[in-house]
DNA sequence: ATGTTC
């Protein structure tokens, strides 16, 4: 993009740095991760947004934008910002996203493409019924509001204790599927009302559940693939993408209002965009949002856990074998809309940082804390949802990820607005075209399907290449869709 | 993303 070439210094083939002189108030430079090829697809607005982020109190080292970055609410989607909580660092809902702990889960099977192909229509049709999708969808798990508060505190553990999943699942999730700081007392009744019947639901927009094939020619690192459970040629896997539904949305909405009231009057913080509303992490308001936001994180882990349970039921029914027998085991579960307190070394000093990742995935390298024992020597699995037409990726974190506080991309990244995508494609035609390409897709909404057309996204291969060249994650396997339920 | 404009 012309504008970025003009304002940024090219630090390497994949890093563009905008200096603090670009805009008054910038505390640190902004860095955008992209190859020359990707630069042309980056929204002009991303430059403005990421440099706004660079003015926030406590921001450390850089305001970062991942290679799938695009325009978002306040922060770009793909934004990463680490705030030093001992230096007045802030917490900002715009740096986390409305869909708190929107994330990805990947599950393997011991089936091959040949095994699954004759059943794909039946599998997708049954999954479509079992995993409610679309706006306003309700789950089959019937909870009281007080049960739901337990879910908010316990996350995926609640599900396993109540028959939705296996003990071994918990080990294979970011944070083991639960953050301890969640406090339901900091959540509004309205948020509880919106969320208590949404456990086990997919949602809408770019949320989906997909059956994919790890084609043998698309394995980039055989050792890592094996470690992560991809062991047979043309193995079938299941990937899904969803979040905290109306619950997380309400938590974000509630605290944006709280922060707007106190930000300037009580804390003297001025932001360049109201969408960057924030409060000091160490303030009562900041701590309350942090505790409520962790409820959103736990709700979302629980949501994905119940969906996994439903997937196991459907596969078991279709193949007439138990889920254990079908090898329906977790690879991993990653969050890509969070802020988490982490220790990082910055210029040789250990710092306590609140790392905002908004449309960005944590990608811890080998031997780091919270990487499951089974993956410790390899680094954390990173699950990248591409578009439903083109494909997705399994990656791993790498030691050189420290440059982004161990963060990488989260998906392909939109390059076309939803409005424009709706005008460009017809959902019905797209569905037929995808079927002819070997992808059986069902959606609650034809226009919603059109919004998610592959052409509305950047090329996922380019995004992943940029992340690998930059040294923030490495490719393990590319995954090809054969069936998709789109919310 | 979102009871898709409290």
Short mmCIF file of C-alpha atoms (C1' of nucleotides) in Angstrom, two decimals:
data_model
loop_
_atom_site.label_atom_id
_atom_site.label_comp_id
_atom_site.label_asym_id
_atom_site.label_seq_id
_atom_site.Cartn_x
_atom_site.Cartn_y
_atom_site.Cartn_z
CA UNK A 1 0.00 0.00 0.00
CA UNK A 2 1.26 3.42 -0.99
CA UNK A 3 0.55 4.96 2.39
CA UNK A 4 2.49 2.41 4.37
CA UNK A 5 5.52 2.67 2.08
CA UNK A 6 5.44 6.42 2.72
CA UNK A 7 5.12 6.40 6.50
CA UNK A 8 6.88 3.20 7.53
CA UNK A 9 10.47 2.08 7.61
CA UNK A 10 10.95 -1.41 6.24
CA UNK A 11 12.76 -3.25 9.05
CA UNK A 12 12.82 -6.60 7.23
CA UNK A 13 10.97 -8.39 4.44
CA UNK A 14 8.02 -8.83 6.81
CA UNK A 15 8.16 -5.93 9.30
CA UNK A 16 7.09 -2.32 8.67
CA UNK A 17 7.76 0.17 11.44
CA UNK A 18 5.95 3.48 11.90
CA UNK A 19 8.06 5.77 14.11
CA UNK A 20 6.77 7.71 17.14
CA UNK A 21 7.21 10.92 15.13
CA UNK A 22 4.28 9.88 12.94
CA UNK A 23 1.64 11.02 15.41
CA UNK A 24 1.64 13.13 18.54
CA UNK A 25 1.34 11.03 21.67
CA UNK A 26 2.83 7.80 20.36
CA UNK A 27 4.79 6.21 23.20
CA UNK A 28 6.30 3.40 21.13
CA UNK A 29 6.67 2.68 17.42
CA UNK A 30 4.00 0.64 15.63
CA UNK A 31 4.97 -2.47 13.70
CA UNK A 32 2.91 -4.12 11.00
CA UNK A 33 3.84 -7.66 9.98
CA UNK A 34 3.29 -8.19 6.27
CA UNK A 35 5.08 -9.19 3.09
CA UNK A 36 5.12 -6.79 0.11
CA UNK A 37 2.39 -8.96 -1.37
CA UNK A 38 0.11 -8.53 1.67
CA UNK A 39 0.69 -4.81 2.09
CA UNK A 40 -1.69 -3.97 -0.73
CA UNK A 41 -4.56 -5.66 1.07
CA UNK A 42 -4.04 -3.84 4.37
CA UNK A 43 -6.74 -1.26 5.14
CA UNK A 44 -5.61 2.33 5.27
CA UNK A 45 -7.45 2.48 8.61
CA UNK A 46 -5.07 -0.04 10.16
CA UNK A 47 -2.24 2.51 10.10
CA UNK A 48 -4.40 5.01 11.95
CA UNK A 49 -5.65 2.43 14.44
CA UNK A 50 -2.34 0.80 15.29
CA UNK A 51 -0.67 4.18 15.79
CA UNK A 52 -3.57 5.21 18.06
CA UNK A 53 -2.90 2.07 20.09
CA UNK A 54 0.74 3.15 20.38
CA UNK A 55 -0.40 6.13 22.49
CA UNK A 56 -2.06 4.05 25.23
CA UNK A 57 -0.55 4.28 28.74
CA UNK A 58 1.87 1.51 29.63
CA UNK A 59 2.31 0.16 26.11
CA UNK A 60 5.60 -1.65 25.93
CA UNK A 61 8.07 -1.90 23.06
CA UNK A 62 5.66 -1.77 20.08
CA UNK A 63 2.03 -1.60 19.05
CA UNK A 64 1.85 -4.67 16.81
CA UNK A 65 -0.35 -5.75 13.93
CA UNK A 66 -0.26 -9.34 12.67
CA UNK A 67 -0.18 -10.26 8.94
CA UNK A 68 -3.94 -10.89 8.84
CA UNK A 69 -4.63 -7.46 10.34
CA UNK A 70 -7.63 -5.43 9.27
CA UNK A 71 -9.82 -2.58 10.48
CA UNK A 72 -11.63 -3.22 13.75
CA UNK A 73 -13.31 -1.52 16.70
CA UNK A 74 -10.63 0.75 18.18
CA UNK A 75 -7.76 -1.69 17.73
CA UNK A 76 -7.26 -3.37 14.38
CA UNK A 77 -8.22 -7.03 14.34
CA UNK A 78 -4.78 -8.63 14.44
CA UNK A 79 -3.62 -6.10 17.04
CA UNK A 80 -1.26 -7.02 19.89
CA UNK A 81 -0.42 -4.61 22.71
CA UNK A 82 1.43 -5.46 25.93
CA UNK A 83 0.79 -3.04 28.77
CA UNK A 84 3.18 -2.80 31.72
CA UNK A 85 0.84 -3.08 34.70
CA UNK A 86 3.47 -1.64 37.05
CA UNK A 87 3.81 1.48 34.89
CA UNK A 88 0.17 2.55 34.74
CA UNK A 89 -0.67 0.17 31.93
CA UNK A 90 -4.32 0.09 30.86
CA UNK A 91 -6.83 -2.57 29.97
CA UNK A 92 -9.00 -1.80 26.94
CA UNK A 93 -12.03 -3.78 25.71
CA UNK A 94 -11.28 -2.55 22.19
CA UNK A 95 -8.00 -4.44 22.42
CA UNK A 96 -9.76 -7.68 23.22
CA UNK A 97 -12.84 -7.57 21.06
CA UNK A 98 -16.54 -7.83 21.72
CA UNK A 99 -16.39 -11.59 21.27
CA UNK A 100 -14.25 -12.35 24.32
CA UNK A 101 -12.22 -15.55 23.82
CA UNK A 102 -13.36 -16.04 20.31
CA UNK A 103 -11.12 -18.97 19.49
CA UNK A 104 -10.40 -22.17 17.64
CA UNK A 105 -10.43 -25.81 18.57
CA UNK A 106 -8.94 -28.68 16.56
CA UNK A 107 -9.86 -32.33 17.02
CA UNK A 108 -8.36 -35.32 15.21
CA UNK A 109 -9.96 -38.60 14.15
CA UNK A 110 -8.35 -41.87 13.13
CA UNK A 111 -10.42 -41.79 9.93
CA UNK A 112 -9.14 -40.99 6.46
CA UNK A 113 -10.76 -38.98 3.69
CA UNK A 114 -11.76 -42.27 2.06
CA UNK A 115 -13.56 -43.36 5.25
CA UNK A 116 -15.44 -40.09 5.69
CA UNK A 117 -16.28 -39.09 2.12
CA UNK A 118 -19.32 -41.40 1.76
CA UNK A 119 -20.76 -40.00 5.01
CA UNK A 120 -19.98 -36.33 4.63
CA UNK A 121 -23.53 -35.20 3.87
CA UNK A 122 -24.95 -37.15 6.78
CA UNK A 123 -22.23 -35.86 9.14
CA UNK A 124 -22.76 -32.24 8.17
CA UNK A 125 -26.55 -32.52 8.30
CA UNK A 126 -26.44 -34.08 11.76
CA UNK A 127 -23.87 -31.61 13.06
CA UNK A 128 -26.01 -28.81 11.70
CA UNK A 129 -28.83 -30.02 13.93
CA UNK A 130 -26.68 -30.84 16.95
CA UNK A 131 -24.68 -27.66 17.12
CA UNK A 132 -27.12 -24.75 16.96
CA UNK A 133 -25.88 -21.98 14.71
CA UNK A 134 -26.99 -18.54 13.71
CA UNK A 135 -27.99 -15.33 15.44
CA UNK A 136 -29.84 -15.87 18.69
CA UNK A 137 -29.37 -19.64 18.71
CA UNK A 138 -29.89 -21.43 22.02
CA UNK A 139 -28.07 -24.49 23.30
CA UNK A 140 -29.41 -27.84 24.47
CA UNK A 141 -27.65 -27.54 27.84
CA UNK A 142 -30.33 -26.32 30.23
CA UNK A 143 -28.82 -24.24 33.00
CA UNK A 144 -30.18 -22.05 35.71
CA UNK A 145 -28.61 -18.64 36.05
CA UNK A 146 -26.72 -19.91 39.09
CA UNK A 147 -25.43 -22.98 37.23
CA UNK A 148 -24.23 -20.57 34.58
CA UNK A 149 -22.29 -18.64 37.23
CA UNK A 150 -20.52 -21.93 38.02
CA UNK A 151 -19.63 -22.26 34.34
CA UNK A 152 -18.21 -18.72 34.40
CA UNK A 153 -15.93 -19.68 37.28
CA UNK A 154 -14.96 -23.17 36.15
CA UNK A 155 -14.83 -22.96 32.35
CA UNK A 156 -14.28 -26.26 30.53
CA UNK A 157 -13.83 -28.09 33.85
CA UNK A 158 -17.53 -27.60 34.59
CA UNK A 159 -18.37 -29.35 31.32
CA UNK A 160 -16.15 -32.35 31.97
CA UNK A 161 -17.55 -32.69 35.51
CA UNK A 162 -21.06 -32.63 34.05
CA UNK A 163 -20.54 -35.26 31.38
CA UNK A 164 -19.53 -33.11 28.43
CA UNK A 165 -16.10 -34.36 27.56
CA UNK A 166 -13.09 -36.21 28.84
CA UNK A 167 -10.66 -35.38 31.61
CA UNK A 168 -7.82 -35.55 29.08
CA UNK A 169 -9.42 -32.73 27.06
CA UNK A 170 -8.59 -30.19 29.76
CA UNK A 171 -4.86 -30.71 29.46
CA UNK A 172 -4.98 -29.75 25.79
CA UNK A 173 -6.38 -26.23 26.05
CA UNK A 174 -4.86 -22.86 26.55
CA UNK A 175 -4.97 -22.27 30.35
CA UNK A 176 -6.50 -25.77 30.70
CA UNK A 177 -9.80 -24.17 29.75
CA UNK A 178 -10.18 -21.98 32.84
CA UNK A 179 -8.86 -18.69 34.17
CA UNK A 180 -8.92 -18.47 37.95
CA UNK A 181 -9.54 -14.73 38.13
CA UNK A 182 -13.10 -14.96 36.79
CA UNK A 183 -15.63 -13.36 39.14
CA UNK A 184 -19.34 -13.56 38.21
CA UNK A 185 -20.12 -10.79 40.72
CA UNK A 186 -18.52 -8.37 38.27
CA UNK A 187 -20.87 -9.41 35.47
CA UNK A 188 -24.21 -7.67 34.85
CA UNK A 189 -27.52 -9.52 35.15
CA UNK A 190 -28.12 -8.60 31.53
CA UNK A 191 -24.97 -10.44 30.45
CA UNK A 192 -26.07 -13.51 32.44
CA UNK A 193 -29.50 -13.31 30.79
CA UNK A 194 -28.00 -13.25 27.34
CA UNK A 195 -25.54 -16.06 27.98
CA UNK A 196 -27.07 -18.69 30.22
CA UNK A 197 -28.78 -20.58 27.39
CA UNK A 198 -26.01 -20.17 24.80
CA UNK A 199 -23.58 -22.89 25.93
CA UNK A 200 -22.95 -25.29 23.05
CA UNK A 201 -23.85 -22.88 20.24
CA UNK A 202 -21.81 -21.77 17.28
CA UNK A 203 -23.10 -18.25 16.64
CA UNK A 204 -22.98 -16.41 13.34
CA UNK A 205 -20.69 -14.31 11.18
CA UNK A 206 -17.36 -16.02 10.64
CA UNK A 207 -18.08 -18.73 13.19
CA UNK A 208 -18.14 -22.21 11.77
CA UNK A 209 -17.51 -25.90 12.29
CA UNK A 210 -15.56 -27.68 9.60
CA UNK A 211 -14.54 -31.19 8.64
CA UNK A 212 -11.12 -31.08 7.04
CA UNK A 213 -8.47 -33.33 5.54
CA UNK A 214 -4.77 -33.16 6.34
CA UNK A 215 -3.63 -34.21 2.87
CA UNK A 216 -0.33 -36.02 2.99
CA UNK A 217 1.27 -33.52 0.61
CA UNK A 218 0.30 -30.66 2.93
CA UNK A 219 2.29 -31.76 5.96
CA UNK A 220 5.18 -29.33 6.38
CA UNK A 221 6.73 -30.73 9.50
CA UNK A 222 6.21 -34.44 9.98
CA UNK A 223 7.61 -34.60 13.50
CA UNK A 224 5.43 -31.77 14.79
CA UNK A 225 2.39 -33.09 12.95
CA UNK A 226 2.88 -36.46 14.60
CA UNK A 227 3.32 -34.85 18.01
CA UNK A 228 0.06 -32.96 17.51
CA UNK A 229 -1.84 -36.11 16.49
CA UNK A 230 -1.72 -36.00 12.69
CA UNK A 231 -0.23 -39.36 11.97
CA UNK A 232 -1.95 -40.99 8.99
CA UNK A 233 -2.10 -39.95 5.32
CA UNK A 234 -5.22 -37.92 4.41
CA UNK A 235 -6.37 -37.93 8.02
CA UNK A 236 -9.71 -36.28 8.79
CA UNK A 237 -9.80 -33.57 11.45
CA UNK A 238 -12.49 -31.26 12.80
CA UNK A 239 -11.91 -27.56 13.37
CA UNK A 240 -14.31 -25.04 14.81
CA UNK A 241 -14.40 -21.35 15.55
CA UNK A 242 -16.70 -19.66 18.04
CA UNK A 243 -16.70 -17.50 21.15
CA UNK A 244 -18.65 -16.21 24.10
CA UNK A 245 -21.76 -15.26 22.10
CA UNK A 246 -24.09 -12.61 23.51
CA UNK A 247 -22.52 -13.00 26.94
CA UNK A 248 -19.07 -11.70 26.01
CA UNK A 249 -20.63 -9.03 23.85
CA UNK A 250 -22.63 -7.72 26.81
CA UNK A 251 -19.59 -7.75 29.13
CA UNK A 252 -17.65 -5.69 26.59
CA UNK A 253 -20.56 -3.28 26.09
CA UNK A 254 -21.05 -2.82 29.84
CA UNK A 255 -17.43 -2.00 30.57
CA UNK A 256 -16.92 0.25 27.56
CA UNK A 257 -19.58 2.43 29.14
CA UNK A 258 -17.95 2.26 32.57
CA UNK A 259 -14.55 3.18 31.13
CA UNK A 260 -15.88 6.08 29.07
CA UNK A 261 -17.27 7.61 32.25
CA UNK A 262 -14.09 7.42 34.34
CA UNK A 263 -11.23 7.38 31.86
CA UNK A 264 -10.65 11.09 31.58
CA UNK A 265 -12.43 12.50 34.63
CA UNK A 266 -11.00 10.09 37.18
CA UNK A 267 -7.75 8.92 35.57
CA UNK A 268 -6.81 11.76 33.22
CA UNK A 269 -6.38 9.44 30.26
CA UNK A 270 -7.03 10.92 26.82
CA UNK A 271 -7.39 8.60 23.88
CA UNK A 272 -7.43 9.48 20.17
CA UNK A 273 -10.53 7.38 19.53
CA UNK A 274 -13.45 6.76 21.87
CA UNK A 275 -13.33 3.13 20.79
CA UNK A 276 -10.06 2.87 22.72
CA UNK A 277 -11.88 3.47 26.02
CA UNK A 278 -9.73 2.01 28.80
CA UNK A 279 -8.86 2.19 32.49
CA UNK A 280 -5.65 1.55 34.40
CA UNK A 281 -5.30 -2.18 34.97
CA UNK A 282 -4.76 -1.51 38.66
CA UNK A 283 -7.90 0.61 39.09
CA UNK A 284 -11.16 -0.77 40.56
CA UNK A 285 -12.82 -0.42 37.15
CA UNK A 286 -9.90 -2.08 35.36
CA UNK A 287 -9.87 -4.97 37.83
CA UNK A 288 -13.65 -5.39 37.60
CA UNK A 289 -13.50 -5.66 33.81
CA UNK A 290 -10.54 -8.05 34.04
CA UNK A 291 -12.58 -10.32 36.36
CA UNK A 292 -15.69 -10.09 34.13
CA UNK A 293 -13.65 -10.59 30.96
CA UNK A 294 -12.20 -13.79 32.44
CA UNK A 295 -15.79 -15.00 32.91
CA UNK A 296 -16.17 -14.43 29.15
CA UNK A 297 -12.99 -16.42 28.53
CA UNK A 298 -14.29 -19.31 30.65
CA UNK A 299 -17.77 -19.21 29.09
CA UNK A 300 -16.17 -19.55 25.68
CA UNK A 301 -13.93 -22.47 26.71
CA UNK A 302 -17.08 -24.16 28.06
CA UNK A 303 -18.96 -23.40 24.86
CA UNK A 304 -16.30 -25.08 22.74
CA UNK A 305 -16.12 -28.00 25.17
CA UNK A 306 -19.84 -28.75 24.83
CA UNK A 307 -19.60 -28.43 21.05
CA UNK A 308 -16.79 -31.01 21.10
CA UNK A 309 -19.08 -33.32 23.06
CA UNK A 310 -21.79 -32.91 20.41
CA UNK A 311 -19.28 -33.62 17.64
CA UNK A 312 -18.27 -36.85 19.37
CA UNK A 313 -21.93 -37.87 19.65
CA UNK A 314 -22.58 -37.24 15.96
CA UNK A 315 -19.49 -39.07 14.70
CA UNK A 316 -20.21 -41.95 17.02
CA UNK A 317 -23.79 -42.21 15.72
CA UNK A 318 -22.82 -41.99 12.05
CA UNK A 319 -19.99 -44.54 12.24
CA UNK A 320 -21.59 -46.79 14.86
CA UNK A 321 -18.44 -46.72 16.97
CA UNK A 322 -17.52 -44.94 20.18
CA UNK A 323 -15.78 -41.57 20.07
CA UNK A 324 -12.80 -43.21 21.81
CA UNK A 325 -12.67 -45.85 19.10
CA UNK A 326 -12.79 -43.16 16.41
CA UNK A 327 -9.84 -41.39 18.05
CA UNK A 328 -11.75 -38.11 18.49
CA UNK A 329 -9.02 -36.49 20.54
CA UNK A 330 -8.22 -32.86 21.10
CA UNK A 331 -5.22 -31.31 19.44
CA UNK A 332 -5.61 -27.99 21.20
CA UNK A 333 -7.89 -25.04 21.91
CA UNK A 334 -6.63 -21.49 21.38
CA UNK A 335 -8.11 -18.13 22.28
CA UNK A 336 -7.63 -15.22 19.92
CA UNK A 337 -9.53 -12.41 21.68
CA UNK A 338 -8.10 -11.93 25.18
CA UNK A 339 -5.93 -9.91 27.49
CA UNK A 340 -3.78 -11.98 29.79
CA UNK A 341 -1.24 -11.22 32.46
CA UNK A 342 2.06 -12.75 31.38
CA UNK A 343 5.72 -12.47 32.27
CA UNK A 344 7.95 -11.48 29.37
CA UNK A 345 11.58 -10.48 29.06
CA UNK A 346 11.85 -7.02 27.54
CA UNK A 347 15.36 -5.72 26.80
CA UNK A 348 16.75 -8.21 29.29
CA UNK A 349 14.29 -7.33 32.07
CA UNK A 350 11.45 -9.51 33.34
CA UNK A 351 8.22 -7.54 33.08
CA UNK A 352 4.66 -8.21 34.11
CA UNK A 353 2.58 -7.38 31.06
CA UNK A 354 -1.10 -7.41 30.24
CA UNK A 355 -0.92 -8.74 26.70
CA UNK A 356 -3.94 -7.76 24.61
CA UNK A 357 -4.42 -10.07 21.65
CA UNK A 358 -7.34 -9.11 19.45
CA UNK A 359 -7.64 -11.41 16.47
CA UNK A 360 -4.19 -12.65 17.35
CA UNK A 361 -3.17 -16.05 18.73
CA UNK A 362 -0.82 -16.75 21.56
CA UNK A 363 2.06 -18.79 20.12
CA UNK A 364 4.30 -19.87 22.97
CA UNK A 365 7.55 -21.45 21.93
CA UNK A 366 9.14 -24.67 23.21
CA UNK A 367 9.64 -25.07 26.96
CA UNK A 368 7.40 -22.17 27.93
CA UNK A 369 4.91 -22.33 30.77
CA UNK A 370 1.35 -23.43 29.94
CA UNK A 371 2.46 -25.45 26.91
CA UNK A 372 1.02 -28.93 27.61
CA UNK A 373 3.55 -31.55 28.69
CA UNK A 374 2.99 -33.58 25.51
CA UNK A 375 3.95 -30.56 23.37
CA UNK A 376 6.54 -28.99 25.65
CA UNK A 377 9.57 -29.63 23.45
CA UNK A 378 7.73 -28.64 20.27
CA UNK A 379 5.98 -25.39 21.18
CA UNK A 380 2.30 -24.58 21.43
CA UNK A 381 -0.06 -25.65 18.65
CA UNK A 382 -1.60 -22.65 16.90
CA UNK A 383 -4.88 -23.12 15.07
CA UNK A 384 -5.53 -20.83 12.14
CA UNK A 385 -8.97 -20.73 10.56
CA UNK A 386 -8.70 -19.67 6.95
CA UNK A 387 -11.82 -19.26 4.89
CA UNK A 388 -14.35 -22.05 4.38
CA UNK A 389 -13.42 -22.24 0.68
CA UNK A 390 -9.66 -22.17 0.80
CA UNK A 391 -8.25 -23.93 3.82
CA UNK A 392 -6.80 -23.59 7.30
CA UNK A 393 -3.56 -24.27 9.11
CA UNK A 394 -2.03 -25.91 12.12
CA UNK A 395 1.11 -24.07 13.23
CA UNK A 396 3.50 -24.16 16.15
CA UNK A 397 5.01 -21.43 18.30
CA UNK A 398 8.74 -20.74 17.92
CA UNK A 399 11.50 -19.29 20.16
CA UNK A 400 11.82 -16.14 18.04
CA UNK A 401 8.20 -15.28 18.84
CA UNK A 402 9.42 -13.08 21.68
CA UNK A 403 9.40 -10.16 19.20
CA UNK A 404 5.56 -10.20 19.29
CA UNK A 405 5.20 -11.31 22.92
CA UNK A 406 4.73 -14.77 21.42
CA UNK A 407 1.74 -13.89 19.25
CA UNK A 408 0.87 -14.67 15.66
CA UNK A 409 -2.03 -14.39 13.21
CA UNK A 410 -5.48 -15.85 13.87
CA UNK A 411 -6.94 -16.41 10.41
CA UNK A 412 -6.86 -15.14 6.85
CA UNK A 413 -8.09 -11.67 7.66
CA UNK A 414 -10.87 -10.02 5.68
CA UNK A 415 -9.94 -7.95 2.70
CA UNK A 416 -13.50 -7.12 1.63
CA UNK A 417 -16.32 -5.69 3.75
CA UNK A 418 -19.33 -7.85 4.50
CA UNK A 419 -21.53 -5.44 2.57
CA UNK A 420 -19.36 -5.67 -0.52
CA UNK A 421 -19.12 -9.47 -0.21
CA UNK A 422 -22.94 -9.72 -0.12
CA UNK A 423 -23.11 -7.71 -3.34
CA UNK A 424 -20.38 -9.78 -5.00
CA UNK A 425 -21.62 -13.30 -4.27
CA UNK A 426 -24.95 -15.07 -3.95
CA UNK A 427 -25.01 -17.51 -1.05
CA UNK A 428 -27.01 -20.11 -2.99
CA UNK A 429 -24.69 -20.04 -5.99
CA UNK A 430 -21.64 -20.15 -3.73
CA UNK A 431 -23.03 -23.19 -1.90
CA UNK A 432 -23.40 -25.07 -5.21
CA UNK A 433 -19.97 -24.00 -6.42
CA UNK A 434 -18.40 -25.21 -3.20
CA UNK A 435 -20.20 -28.54 -3.50
CA UNK A 436 -18.73 -29.00 -6.96
CA UNK A 437 -15.30 -28.37 -5.42
CA UNK A 438 -15.91 -31.10 -2.84
CA UNK A 439 -17.07 -28.98 0.11
CA UNK A 440 -20.55 -29.66 1.45
CA UNK A 441 -21.64 -26.53 3.29
CA UNK A 442 -24.78 -25.68 5.23
CA UNK A 443 -25.63 -22.29 6.65
CA UNK A 444 -28.45 -20.65 8.55
CA UNK A 445 -28.22 -17.67 6.24
CA UNK A 446 -27.50 -17.42 2.49
CA UNK A 447 -26.33 -13.81 2.77
CA UNK A 448 -24.18 -14.81 5.75
CA UNK A 449 -22.60 -17.48 3.56
CA UNK A 450 -21.81 -14.93 0.85
CA UNK A 451 -20.08 -12.74 3.44
CA UNK A 452 -17.68 -15.59 4.15
CA UNK A 453 -16.74 -16.35 0.53
CA UNK A 454 -13.07 -17.22 0.13
CA UNK A 455 -12.58 -14.19 -2.10
CA UNK A 456 -13.59 -11.85 0.73
CA UNK A 457 -10.45 -12.91 2.60
CA UNK A 458 -6.75 -12.50 2.12
CA UNK A 459 -4.93 -15.55 0.85
CA UNK A 460 -4.33 -17.62 3.97
CA UNK A 461 -1.16 -19.10 2.45
CA UNK A 462 0.30 -15.60 2.13
CA UNK A 463 -0.60 -14.75 5.72
CA UNK A 464 0.97 -17.92 7.10
CA UNK A 465 4.04 -17.47 4.92
CA UNK A 466 4.50 -13.95 6.33
CA UNK A 467 4.18 -15.25 9.90
CA UNK A 468 6.74 -17.96 9.22
CA UNK A 469 9.20 -15.65 7.44
CA UNK A 470 8.94 -13.21 10.33
CA UNK A 471 9.71 -15.98 12.81
CA UNK A 472 6.51 -15.73 14.87
CA UNK A 473 5.17 -19.22 14.10
CA UNK A 474 5.95 -22.16 11.83
CA UNK A 475 3.81 -24.27 9.55
CA UNK A 476 2.92 -27.79 10.60
CA UNK A 477 0.06 -28.74 8.28
CA UNK A 478 -2.38 -27.18 5.88
CA UNK A 479 -5.96 -28.43 6.24
CA UNK A 480 -8.48 -28.67 3.41
CA UNK A 481 -12.24 -28.35 4.03
CA UNK A 482 -14.69 -31.04 2.91
CA UNK A 483 -17.71 -30.10 5.00
CA UNK A 484 -18.73 -26.90 6.76
CA UNK A 485 -21.47 -25.65 9.04
CA UNK A 486 -21.51 -21.89 8.90
CA UNK A 487 -23.26 -19.89 11.56
"C1'" DA B 1 -18.74 -10.47 16.77
"C1'" DT B 2 -23.94 -9.14 18.46
"C1'" DG B 3 -31.49 -10.72 20.73
"C1'" DT B 4 -27.06 -7.99 13.21
"C1'" DT B 5 -29.59 -0.10 15.55
"C1'" DC B 6 -30.97 0.44 23.52
#
